[in-house]
XYZ file of C-alpha atoms in Angstrom:
753
model
C 2.834 30.725 182.461
C 5.635 32.810 181.008
C 8.357 31.694 178.633
C 11.073 34.257 179.347
C 14.523 33.866 177.950
C 13.342 31.461 175.250
C 14.040 31.810 171.555
C 11.268 32.703 169.140
C 11.663 29.278 167.532
C 10.905 27.543 170.825
C 7.927 29.786 171.472
C 6.434 29.129 168.048
C 7.109 25.408 168.354
C 5.426 25.436 171.751
C 2.504 27.410 170.345
C 2.033 24.903 167.534
C 2.869 21.865 169.635
C 0.112 22.399 172.205
C -2.820 21.973 169.772
C -0.986 19.204 167.951
C -0.437 17.280 171.161
C -4.060 17.856 172.133
C -5.238 16.672 168.733
C -2.955 13.653 168.952
C -4.274 12.843 172.410
C -7.891 13.127 171.296
C -7.217 10.997 168.244
C -5.464 8.358 170.306
C -8.182 8.465 172.956
C -10.987 8.062 170.406
C -9.132 5.317 168.601
C -8.386 3.428 171.801
C -11.928 3.786 173.106
C -13.450 2.637 169.839
C -10.962 -0.166 169.481
C -11.515 -1.294 173.069
C -15.249 -1.370 172.448
C -14.814 -3.592 169.432
C -12.328 -5.795 171.258
C -14.672 -6.120 174.220
C -17.513 -7.164 171.958
C -15.363 -9.790 170.296
C -13.897 -10.938 173.608
C -17.342 -11.075 175.213
C -18.538 -13.450 172.523
C -15.401 -15.560 172.848
C -15.578 -15.681 176.647
C -19.266 -16.587 176.484
C -18.468 -19.541 174.250
C -15.431 -20.686 176.218
C -16.677 -19.930 179.741
C -20.375 -19.181 179.620
C -21.542 -22.403 178.007
C -19.545 -24.795 180.273
C -20.604 -22.764 183.287
C -24.254 -23.011 182.179
C -24.023 -26.803 181.941
C -22.390 -26.879 185.381
C -25.166 -24.747 186.866
C -27.874 -27.005 185.431
C -26.248 -30.056 187.057
C -25.990 -28.108 190.323
C -29.701 -27.322 190.082
C -30.506 -31.032 189.710
C -28.186 -31.930 192.617
C -29.846 -29.248 194.757
C -33.314 -30.721 194.021
C -32.183 -34.231 194.819
C -30.462 -33.086 198.011
C -33.664 -31.474 199.276
C -35.637 -34.668 198.382
C -33.058 -36.756 200.285
C -33.376 -34.499 203.329
C -37.203 -34.765 203.123
C -37.252 -38.618 202.966
C -33.865 -40.101 203.832
C -35.337 -43.601 204.414
C -35.736 -44.310 200.731
C -32.650 -46.112 199.384
C -33.151 -45.052 195.778
C -33.093 -41.379 196.791
C -29.499 -41.590 198.077
C -28.334 -43.457 194.979
C -29.965 -40.876 192.760
C -28.325 -38.081 194.768
C -24.888 -39.597 194.378
C -25.448 -40.040 190.690
C -26.323 -36.333 190.434
C -23.239 -35.477 192.467
C -21.022 -37.412 190.058
C -22.592 -35.567 187.122
C -21.953 -32.287 188.874
C -18.314 -33.165 189.553
C -17.856 -34.070 185.918
C -19.353 -30.718 184.792
C -17.201 -28.802 187.302
C -14.066 -30.586 186.071
C -14.958 -29.753 182.466
C -15.582 -26.156 183.474
C -12.232 -25.840 185.244
C -10.394 -27.547 182.395
C -11.775 -25.047 179.878
C -10.443 -22.029 181.768
C -7.001 -21.326 180.208
C -4.577 -18.526 180.896
C -5.433 -16.565 177.773
C -9.136 -16.696 178.690
C -8.392 -15.179 182.066
C -6.302 -12.446 180.418
C -9.222 -11.557 178.116
C -11.491 -10.937 181.091
C -12.027 -7.498 182.496
C -10.835 -6.847 186.071
C -14.425 -7.107 187.364
C -15.108 -10.342 185.467
C -11.844 -11.866 186.689
C -12.659 -10.969 190.301
C -16.154 -12.507 190.099
C -14.762 -15.565 188.379
C -12.410 -16.114 191.324
C -15.433 -15.856 193.673
C -17.217 -18.485 191.578
C -14.238 -20.829 191.845
C -14.047 -20.288 195.594
C -17.726 -21.182 196.109
C -17.263 -24.345 194.066
C -14.484 -25.313 196.467
C -17.093 -25.288 199.285
C -19.408 -27.777 197.539
C -17.960 -30.941 199.209
C -18.585 -29.492 202.653
C -22.238 -28.811 201.830
C -22.612 -32.372 200.584
C -21.150 -33.867 203.784
C -23.475 -31.844 205.970
C -26.477 -32.841 203.881
C -25.634 -36.554 204.000
C -25.006 -36.368 207.745
C -28.344 -34.626 208.322
C -26.715 -31.474 209.739
C -28.689 -29.224 207.356
C -32.364 -28.466 207.135
C -34.059 -28.359 203.769
C -34.178 -24.550 203.784
C -30.530 -24.269 204.844
C -29.482 -26.686 202.113
C -31.506 -24.662 199.607
C -29.676 -21.473 200.635
C -26.286 -23.209 200.549
C -26.768 -24.344 196.954
C -28.191 -20.937 196.034
C -25.008 -19.335 197.322
C -22.957 -21.624 195.068
C -25.053 -20.921 191.972
C -25.550 -17.161 192.450
C -21.881 -16.136 191.605
C -22.416 -17.696 188.175
C -25.005 -15.066 187.270
C -22.829 -12.300 188.724
C -19.994 -13.522 186.529
C -22.246 -13.518 183.446
C -23.325 -9.996 184.322
C -19.705 -8.799 184.363
C -19.156 -10.367 180.941
C -22.139 -8.430 179.655
C -20.660 -5.030 180.643
C -20.092 -3.509 177.165
C -19.617 0.072 176.010
C -22.295 -0.198 173.335
C -25.493 0.692 175.174
C -27.933 -1.381 173.133
C -25.692 -4.422 173.101
C -25.067 -4.057 176.836
C -28.802 -3.995 177.589
C -29.433 -7.110 175.490
C -26.530 -8.898 177.139
C -27.911 -8.114 180.591
C -31.333 -9.284 179.379
C -29.772 -12.657 178.530
C -28.490 -12.893 182.097
C -31.956 -11.944 183.386
C -33.589 -14.766 181.407
C -31.085 -17.167 182.967
C -32.077 -15.926 186.419
C -35.758 -16.509 185.509
C -35.019 -20.164 184.759
C -33.135 -20.358 188.111
C -36.317 -19.157 189.830
C -38.268 -22.055 188.201
C -35.559 -24.496 189.322
C -35.868 -23.231 192.900
C -39.667 -23.731 192.747
C -39.083 -27.282 191.615
C -36.629 -28.011 194.449
C -38.968 -26.635 197.132
C -42.100 -28.376 195.934
C -40.346 -31.707 195.199
C -38.974 -31.785 198.766
C -42.382 -30.908 200.195
C -44.105 -33.680 198.164
C -41.452 -36.194 199.245
C -41.956 -35.263 202.908
C -45.712 -35.186 202.584
C -45.907 -31.760 204.269
C -45.138 -28.155 203.413
C -44.343 -25.386 205.844
C -45.537 -21.857 205.496
C -41.940 -20.769 204.907
C -41.659 -23.175 201.997
C -44.946 -21.975 200.551
C -43.955 -18.327 200.890
C -40.588 -19.025 199.201
C -42.419 -20.958 196.458
C -44.702 -17.976 195.834
C -41.750 -15.548 195.838
C -39.922 -17.516 193.172
C -43.036 -17.524 190.996
C -43.303 -13.745 191.300
C -39.556 -13.362 190.686
C -39.760 -15.398 187.498
C -42.630 -13.346 186.126
C -40.911 -10.078 186.992
C -37.663 -11.121 185.333
C -39.402 -12.156 182.129
C -41.526 -9.018 181.966
C -38.498 -6.821 182.581
C -35.912 -8.363 180.271
C -38.040 -9.517 177.375
C -38.844 -5.874 176.564
C -35.130 -5.204 175.916
C -34.652 -8.068 173.471
C -35.373 -7.753 169.786
C -38.957 -8.342 168.660
C -38.152 -11.804 167.347
C -36.752 -12.859 170.701
C -39.771 -11.427 172.518
C -42.149 -13.313 170.243
C -40.295 -16.584 170.820
C -40.649 -16.383 174.589
C -44.209 -15.019 174.489
C -45.302 -17.869 172.206
C -43.712 -20.380 174.535
C -45.431 -19.045 177.661
C -48.722 -19.298 175.805
C -47.992 -22.908 174.966
C -49.169 -26.171 176.617
C -46.155 -26.827 178.851
C -46.162 -23.306 180.221
C -49.937 -23.415 180.843
C -49.609 -26.722 182.718
C -46.837 -25.213 184.880
C -48.914 -22.148 185.721
C -51.925 -24.317 186.561
C -49.891 -26.488 188.907
C -48.380 -23.430 190.578
C -51.798 -21.876 191.122
C -53.096 -25.126 192.581
C -50.288 -25.300 195.134
C -50.530 -21.670 196.112
C -54.331 -21.720 196.434
C -54.347 -24.963 198.446
C -52.149 -23.535 201.165
C -49.286 -25.118 203.080
C -51.412 -27.783 204.803
C -53.314 -29.043 201.771
C -50.697 -28.386 199.037
C -48.972 -31.806 199.287
C -52.349 -33.495 198.865
C -53.563 -31.487 195.871
C -50.751 -32.607 193.550
C -48.476 -35.624 193.574
C -44.736 -35.801 192.922
C -45.013 -37.580 189.550
C -47.441 -35.060 188.121
C -45.275 -32.135 189.261
C -42.133 -33.666 187.841
C -43.740 -34.347 184.468
C -44.976 -30.748 184.464
C -41.850 -28.846 185.489
C -39.128 -30.930 183.823
C -40.132 -30.083 180.217
C -40.369 -26.421 181.110
C -36.893 -26.403 182.618
C -35.473 -28.203 179.610
C -37.222 -25.860 177.181
C -36.105 -22.761 179.043
C -32.505 -23.999 179.102
C -32.584 -24.725 175.405
C -34.191 -21.388 174.618
C -31.622 -19.559 176.733
C -28.755 -21.250 174.868
C -30.313 -20.439 171.525
C -30.898 -16.842 172.598
C -27.261 -16.538 173.623
C -26.193 -17.930 170.242
C -28.366 -15.435 168.426
C -27.030 -12.667 170.643
C -23.458 -13.670 169.754
C -24.411 -13.603 166.100
C -25.802 -10.108 166.559
C -22.756 -8.978 168.500
C -20.219 -10.018 165.867
C -21.501 -7.681 163.122
C -21.747 -4.907 165.669
C -18.171 -5.602 166.722
C -17.044 -5.647 163.116
C -18.870 -2.375 162.523
C -17.239 -0.838 165.542
C -13.858 -2.099 164.386
C -14.518 -0.650 160.951
C -15.474 2.668 162.484
C -12.395 2.555 164.671
C -10.162 1.827 161.689
C -11.762 4.531 159.559
C -11.679 7.028 162.413
C -8.092 6.124 163.172
C -7.009 6.489 159.554
C -8.890 9.744 159.072
C -7.595 11.043 162.374
C -4.075 10.031 161.441
C -4.397 11.775 158.083
C -5.754 14.882 159.790
C -2.957 14.708 162.324
C -0.289 14.353 159.654
C -1.811 17.212 157.675
C -1.912 19.352 160.809
C 1.713 18.546 161.564
C 2.798 19.316 157.994
C 0.814 22.544 157.812
C 1.944 23.621 161.272
C 5.555 22.815 160.416
C 5.450 24.778 157.169
C 3.635 27.733 158.698
C 5.910 27.724 161.728
C 9.007 27.377 159.561
C 7.959 30.294 157.362
C 7.092 32.354 160.424
C 10.424 31.546 162.085
C 12.249 32.300 158.837
C 10.536 35.689 158.514
C 11.238 36.503 162.156
C 14.868 35.446 161.797
C 15.179 37.642 158.727
C 13.706 40.565 160.637
C 16.016 39.870 163.565
C 19.012 39.650 161.242
C 18.088 42.928 159.577
C 17.555 44.592 162.960
C 20.877 43.292 164.317
C 22.683 44.296 161.146
C 21.161 47.760 161.334
C 21.849 48.276 165.046
C 25.149 46.420 165.340
C 26.829 46.886 161.958
C 25.256 49.408 159.635
C 24.424 52.260 161.996
C 27.712 52.029 163.979
C 29.606 51.910 160.690
C 27.777 54.976 159.445
C 28.458 56.739 162.728
C 32.160 55.873 162.555
C 32.396 57.090 158.982
C 30.574 60.273 159.848
C 32.850 60.791 162.845
C 35.829 60.331 160.532
C 34.465 63.099 158.289
C 33.343 60.914 155.391
C 30.286 61.644 153.299
C 27.488 59.110 153.578
C 24.846 58.436 150.926
C 21.576 57.537 152.670
C 20.166 55.734 149.629
C 23.255 53.556 149.339
C 23.501 52.802 153.042
C 19.774 52.161 153.620
C 18.224 50.871 150.391
C 14.469 50.630 150.214
C 13.435 46.985 150.589
C 10.188 45.366 149.455
C 8.233 43.536 152.181
C 5.073 41.478 152.159
C 1.622 42.899 152.947
C 1.216 40.847 156.139
C 1.939 41.938 159.688
C 5.558 40.771 159.550
C 6.027 42.712 156.335
C 4.614 45.783 158.046
C 7.036 45.271 160.922
C 9.915 44.955 158.451
C 8.779 48.126 156.670
C 8.624 49.917 160.009
C 12.159 48.736 160.847
C 13.441 49.957 157.489
C 11.734 53.313 158.009
C 13.181 53.583 161.495
C 16.633 52.641 160.246
C 16.424 55.148 157.425
C 15.260 57.861 159.803
C 18.160 57.049 162.163
C 20.720 57.264 159.332
C 19.214 60.505 158.033
C 19.278 61.945 161.557
C 22.900 60.863 161.968
C 23.838 62.434 158.619
C 22.047 65.659 159.528
C 23.728 65.681 162.918
C 27.103 65.077 161.288
C 26.442 67.940 158.842
C 25.482 70.125 161.779
C 28.626 69.156 163.656
C 30.698 69.709 160.570
C 29.167 73.136 160.160
C 29.760 73.998 163.799
C 33.337 72.710 163.518
C 33.884 74.813 160.424
C 32.584 77.851 162.288
C 34.875 77.071 165.220
C 37.857 76.581 162.934
C 37.081 79.768 161.035
C 36.786 81.791 164.224
C 39.878 80.143 165.688
C 41.898 80.804 162.529
C 40.859 84.439 162.577
C 41.830 84.696 166.216
C 45.144 83.036 165.450
C 45.890 85.582 162.723
C 45.037 88.442 165.032
C 46.986 86.929 167.930
C 49.961 86.322 165.703
C 49.903 89.916 164.540
C 49.535 91.003 168.152
C 52.549 88.901 169.176
C 54.573 90.398 166.332
C 53.581 93.893 167.424
C 54.407 93.134 171.039
C 57.758 91.747 169.978
C 58.578 94.963 168.168
C 57.432 97.084 171.103
C 59.544 95.037 173.521
C 62.627 95.605 171.404
C 62.034 99.373 171.226
C 61.253 100.068 174.883
C 63.933 100.931 177.400
C 61.647 101.501 180.393
C 61.643 98.556 182.756
C 58.044 99.085 183.901
C 56.767 99.269 180.356
C 58.850 96.260 179.419
C 57.359 94.229 182.307
C 53.829 95.164 181.233
C 54.624 94.214 177.659
C 55.998 90.883 178.865
C 52.788 90.172 180.792
C 50.686 91.149 177.805
C 52.842 88.948 175.615
C 52.261 86.069 178.031
C 48.479 86.576 178.016
C 48.490 86.624 174.230
C 50.430 83.382 174.167
C 47.820 81.738 176.398
C 45.059 83.108 174.190
C 46.828 81.540 171.209
C 46.878 78.181 173.030
C 43.167 78.419 173.745
C 42.506 79.226 170.101
C 44.535 76.174 169.099
C 42.480 74.123 171.571
C 39.322 75.230 169.767
C 40.870 74.131 166.473
C 41.765 70.753 167.964
C 38.244 70.295 169.351
C 36.955 70.954 165.824
C 39.135 68.165 164.460
C 41.556 70.354 162.493
C 45.329 70.621 162.819
C 46.978 73.603 164.590
C 48.672 76.281 162.537
C 52.148 76.176 164.112
C 54.475 73.629 162.589
C 58.212 72.861 162.643
C 60.294 71.120 160.071
C 63.452 70.438 162.059
C 63.870 68.678 165.427
C 63.659 70.862 168.523
C 65.379 70.063 171.843
C 63.042 68.467 174.323
C 64.071 70.984 177.006
C 62.962 73.847 174.747
C 59.621 72.141 174.155
C 59.040 71.837 177.907
C 60.067 75.460 178.477
C 57.726 76.606 175.725
C 54.886 74.676 177.385
C 55.742 76.273 180.743
C 55.673 79.699 179.108
C 52.057 79.121 178.004
C 50.810 78.539 181.570
C 49.437 81.359 183.703
C 51.221 80.350 186.941
C 54.497 79.550 185.186
C 56.537 80.815 188.137
C 55.308 77.826 190.218
C 56.684 75.260 187.782
C 60.080 73.717 188.414
C 61.697 71.791 185.563
C 64.544 69.418 186.283
C 67.402 68.874 183.926
C 66.359 66.756 180.902
C 68.625 64.654 178.671
C 69.884 65.960 175.350
C 67.003 64.697 173.257
C 65.221 66.423 170.412
C 61.630 66.089 169.300
C 60.711 65.708 165.630
C 59.428 68.937 164.121
C 55.909 67.720 163.117
C 55.250 66.689 166.743
C 56.532 69.862 168.429
C 53.300 71.883 168.292
C 51.120 69.000 169.562
C 53.528 68.060 172.375
C 53.895 71.705 173.441
C 50.135 72.124 173.605
C 49.691 68.748 175.370
C 52.228 69.581 178.070
C 50.798 73.091 178.492
C 47.325 71.662 179.157
C 48.676 69.217 181.729
C 50.741 71.928 183.425
C 47.738 74.247 183.451
C 45.655 71.592 185.204
C 48.467 70.933 187.688
C 48.698 74.597 188.657
C 44.959 75.238 188.729
C 44.104 72.223 190.886
C 46.870 72.708 193.454
C 47.341 75.349 196.183
C 49.013 78.592 194.978
C 51.866 78.267 197.440
C 52.956 74.855 196.129
C 55.210 74.061 193.221
C 54.659 71.788 190.231
C 57.619 69.560 189.402
C 58.487 68.391 185.901
C 61.036 65.642 185.505
C 61.783 62.890 183.033
C 63.972 59.988 182.168
C 64.612 57.500 179.434
C 62.543 54.307 179.389
C 62.785 51.250 177.113
C 59.952 52.486 174.866
C 60.931 56.154 174.695
C 60.995 59.007 177.176
C 58.712 59.473 180.181
C 57.841 62.946 181.424
C 56.252 63.216 184.866
C 54.303 66.224 186.128
C 53.741 66.209 189.903
C 51.431 68.558 191.750
C 50.536 68.815 195.428
C 46.814 69.351 195.128
C 43.846 67.437 196.487
C 44.074 64.849 193.728
C 41.219 63.120 191.901
C 38.592 60.807 193.328
C 38.663 57.042 192.919
C 35.820 57.273 190.419
C 37.070 60.262 188.463
C 40.615 58.974 187.947
C 39.690 55.838 185.877
C 37.223 57.887 183.869
C 39.853 60.493 183.097
C 42.391 57.818 182.079
C 39.798 56.231 179.817
C 39.128 59.580 178.179
C 42.865 60.109 177.686
C 43.421 56.606 176.263
C 40.413 56.577 173.950
C 38.958 60.056 173.390
C 35.458 59.800 172.020
C 33.898 62.244 169.641
C 33.545 65.647 171.237
C 30.026 66.587 172.241
C 28.947 70.199 172.450
C 27.186 69.441 175.722
C 30.347 67.974 177.279
C 32.050 71.064 178.698
C 33.786 69.454 181.690
C 37.549 69.051 181.446
C 37.984 70.159 177.881
C 41.706 70.137 178.478
C 41.703 66.369 178.989
C 39.834 65.918 175.724
C 42.379 68.070 173.916
C 45.231 66.130 175.541
C 43.679 62.802 174.555
C 43.183 63.854 170.955
C 46.730 65.222 170.669
C 48.166 62.097 172.290
C 46.320 59.795 169.921
C 47.439 61.830 166.919
C 51.130 61.562 167.873
C 51.058 58.067 169.404
C 51.816 59.402 172.888
C 50.436 57.687 175.975
C 49.174 59.860 178.826
C 48.018 58.477 182.152
C 47.016 59.985 185.494
C 47.812 58.412 188.830
C 47.911 59.446 192.476
C 50.969 61.499 193.297
C 53.211 60.561 196.230
C 52.857 64.202 197.337
C 49.110 63.856 197.787
C 48.085 65.309 194.432
C 48.067 63.881 190.911
C 50.902 62.762 188.678
C 50.586 62.970 184.912
C 52.880 60.588 183.048
C 53.562 61.361 179.374
C 55.268 58.524 177.481
C 56.833 59.870 174.276
C 57.577 57.008 171.841
C 61.092 56.523 170.533
C 59.930 57.196 166.977
C 59.433 60.903 167.836
C 62.826 61.380 169.510
C 66.316 61.991 168.151
C 69.649 62.708 169.788
C 70.162 66.464 170.189
C 73.450 67.975 168.915
C 75.570 69.967 171.407
C 74.626 73.612 171.507
C 76.835 76.582 172.161
C 74.095 78.486 173.965
C 73.987 78.553 177.696
C 70.865 76.451 177.946
C 72.724 73.313 176.889
C 75.837 74.023 178.823
C 74.407 74.723 182.228
C 75.253 72.157 184.833
C 72.982 72.119 187.839
C 74.305 68.969 189.336
C 70.821 67.410 189.294
C 69.305 70.376 191.171
C 65.939 71.685 189.913
C 66.120 74.628 187.573
C 63.410 77.141 188.459
C 62.125 78.722 185.284
C 60.328 81.982 185.850
C 60.324 83.549 182.406
C 59.109 87.086 182.188
C 57.499 86.271 178.894
C 56.709 83.269 176.782
C 59.391 80.877 175.643
C 59.441 80.606 171.878
C 60.659 77.620 169.928
C 63.084 77.814 166.981
C 61.925 77.667 163.369
C 58.296 78.264 164.376
C 56.105 78.645 161.297
C 52.399 79.387 160.874
C 50.037 79.117 158.013
C 50.706 82.791 157.420
C 54.461 81.995 157.196
C 55.270 84.549 159.932
C 58.192 83.902 162.238
C 57.780 84.154 165.973
C 61.253 83.182 167.083
C 62.607 82.704 170.597
C 63.743 85.566 172.730
C 66.334 85.503 175.453
C 67.497 88.003 177.958
C 71.124 89.080 178.152
C 72.674 91.358 180.764
C 75.233 93.749 179.025
C 77.941 96.000 181.290
C 75.081 98.708 180.758
C 72.713 97.446 183.644
C 69.154 96.867 182.212
C 68.431 93.620 180.377
C 68.331 93.867 176.624
C 66.682 91.233 174.498
C 68.519 89.734 171.549
C 66.490 87.739 169.053
C 67.321 83.958 168.796
C 70.261 84.364 171.143
C 69.293 81.234 173.109
C 69.324 78.960 170.063
C 72.142 76.753 168.894
C 74.103 78.307 166.056
C 72.957 75.695 163.533
C 69.289 76.435 164.333
C 69.452 80.188 163.969
C 67.846 81.880 161.012
C 67.956 85.545 160.111
C 64.736 87.349 161.023
C 63.216 89.538 158.295
C 63.156 92.548 160.586
C 66.897 92.255 161.308
C 68.310 91.689 157.842
C 69.501 95.295 157.633
C 70.632 95.449 161.245
C 74.163 94.642 162.229
C 74.184 91.694 164.554
C 76.613 91.381 167.390
C 79.183 88.707 167.007
C 78.421 85.531 168.958
C 80.057 85.451 172.269
C 82.709 82.818 172.845
C 81.897 79.816 174.940
C 82.257 80.316 178.660
C 82.801 77.830 181.383
C 80.059 76.690 183.725
C 80.988 78.983 186.631
C 80.804 82.075 184.434
C 77.436 81.049 183.029
C 76.102 80.352 186.537
C 77.214 83.733 187.787
C 75.689 85.506 184.778
C 72.369 83.679 185.205
C 72.284 84.494 188.941
C 72.799 88.174 188.154
C 70.034 88.011 185.544
C 67.687 86.388 188.043
C 68.405 89.049 190.668
C 67.635 91.749 188.099
C 64.267 90.111 187.294
C 63.430 89.884 190.991
C 64.191 93.582 191.573
C 62.138 94.597 188.566
C 59.196 92.467 189.785
C 59.357 93.972 193.302
C 59.465 97.526 191.880
C 56.517 96.714 189.649
C 54.474 95.310 192.562
C 55.090 98.425 194.643
C 54.026 100.645 191.766
C 50.799 98.744 191.012
C 49.856 98.459 194.672
C 49.938 102.239 195.048
C 48.116 103.025 191.829
C 45.525 100.216 191.371
C 44.214 98.505 194.527
C 42.607 95.040 194.250
C 44.482 94.437 190.986
C 46.786 91.488 190.252
C 50.350 91.841 189.036
C 49.193 91.222 185.538
C 46.842 94.175 185.675
C 43.815 92.207 184.430
C 41.599 93.264 187.349
C 41.055 89.761 188.758
């Protein structure tokens, strides 16, 4: 039997309840058995007085009526015989009426089931007595048949007495049955008397009568020899002295005379008067002795019953005390055990559900954790539960120490990553500055295109270095103080993607992004655009569009790739919504982790969903708190009117945001291409910025700047931009022809892939 899913309290209660219930059952069983024994002894004595004595008187009158009936059947011509018979019948009826009147309802209830059943049989046989009398008076019965009929009426009496004598005390039960046996011995003498009296009245005796006479003599002797040995010594001596007395000797002599004479001569060897004077005293003495023996037996039974009752009471009280003590001890032990187990469970739950997760959260947040303060050493008992508690404390302490060591290891690895990333950022920044200077000095279009590609690769390397910083939990180096137009932020993100020429950006509203969020949003969008271009066919375009929504501004990035599976998409959204702590073993989709961490830092919501073009759509919801209205700009970027048509941005180099600052305080300002009346494009620093956002570059403080061009209308700007685009296309075609003839199996960027 298994108790699964049960509480420890129920199991302990069950464990303690089983022996307690067993002990209670044994105590109740012993008490009931002992009490029933005492009650039976007392009830047996009471039933013997109320039922046994009246029934004994009734049986003695029946024995006399039986004798007189047999005498009447032997010599019916004598008138005095019939009168005597009727007188005996009246005495019998009176005894039967007294017997029935003494049987009350409570007496019947005190009887055992066996005694009650035999008592009903006795009553039923008494109901048949009138029928036997009628047959005897009418001469329809022989003497032997009449003898058997009366025997059948008397025999249930002794069966009833035997059921009353069925007691649990062995010695008392044997003595009680011995009393019944002595009563049967007297019945055997009464049957001898009835047989011989009838034979003497008839003047003849059949062999059947003689054989029955001899059998009753042998029965009497056997009953006395058997049952007297069970009785106490005093009772044995009383009966033995009587059977050595004068009346008993006269009876034995008369019996021997009849038996030795035979059936033919027996009626002539002894007359009726002599036999009656011999057997009547014996019957009276035996009846008296039986009554006295029953009285003495009742007197012996009462102390035994009282002793049994005393034992039952003492055993019941002691058992009850033992039971109560067992219950109290079991309750206290079980309560203490349950309390200790509950304390252990509480400590285990607190350690696993509160303390350890709290320590892990604090360690993940970069806090220092004192092991001694978080896991104090507790004192437990020397028992098994105390050892279990000590083991739990040791395990908890080991877990906290392991978590602290792991956090220190992660912190060290993060510091190494940040250190390496910062060094790379310094070098990349210096490289970008050098490339910027080289681009301004060169006049050769081929060299300028190569420098632009190298500049673009360096920009991507800078983004990857920033991603390493973000994975380490630190903030990127680039920061802006003033708001930057949202369109410039998107263009800067496009410029940091390898396949930037595949990205098409639609016209965005005149909104500006707060300076502290520019670096994170640029990096976030660059990662999403990188994924869109990598996981879509190279001949397809990636569309970027956006619109105002009630909670801010929503940017959508659509690709036409294969999309994400039904299982991967929810997992990716979960990682974006709640980025867990970065694991060194988790190298899949690092970009999504970076996006999720940047989005959480700025309060931006990013979600992925199936694209209507068959790929994936990334939706970036920028909250209103990060947005401001952008002021009108004099540069062409804010004045171009495309009529809602997509603007294809294919920058030859990275797009740079205004007022970009690093931890080294080096400026890496935006660059724009202008087409003078000279032919080749010439780059002018910060020419694409609004006038109010321009700042003088340190390298150009001594250089005379050209005066800002006046504002032009939309048609002029469109024509200028178309000419600029055609120049870029020609330069790219010339470059491809040159590289294809000089370096086979080499991409346009010259990186050998």
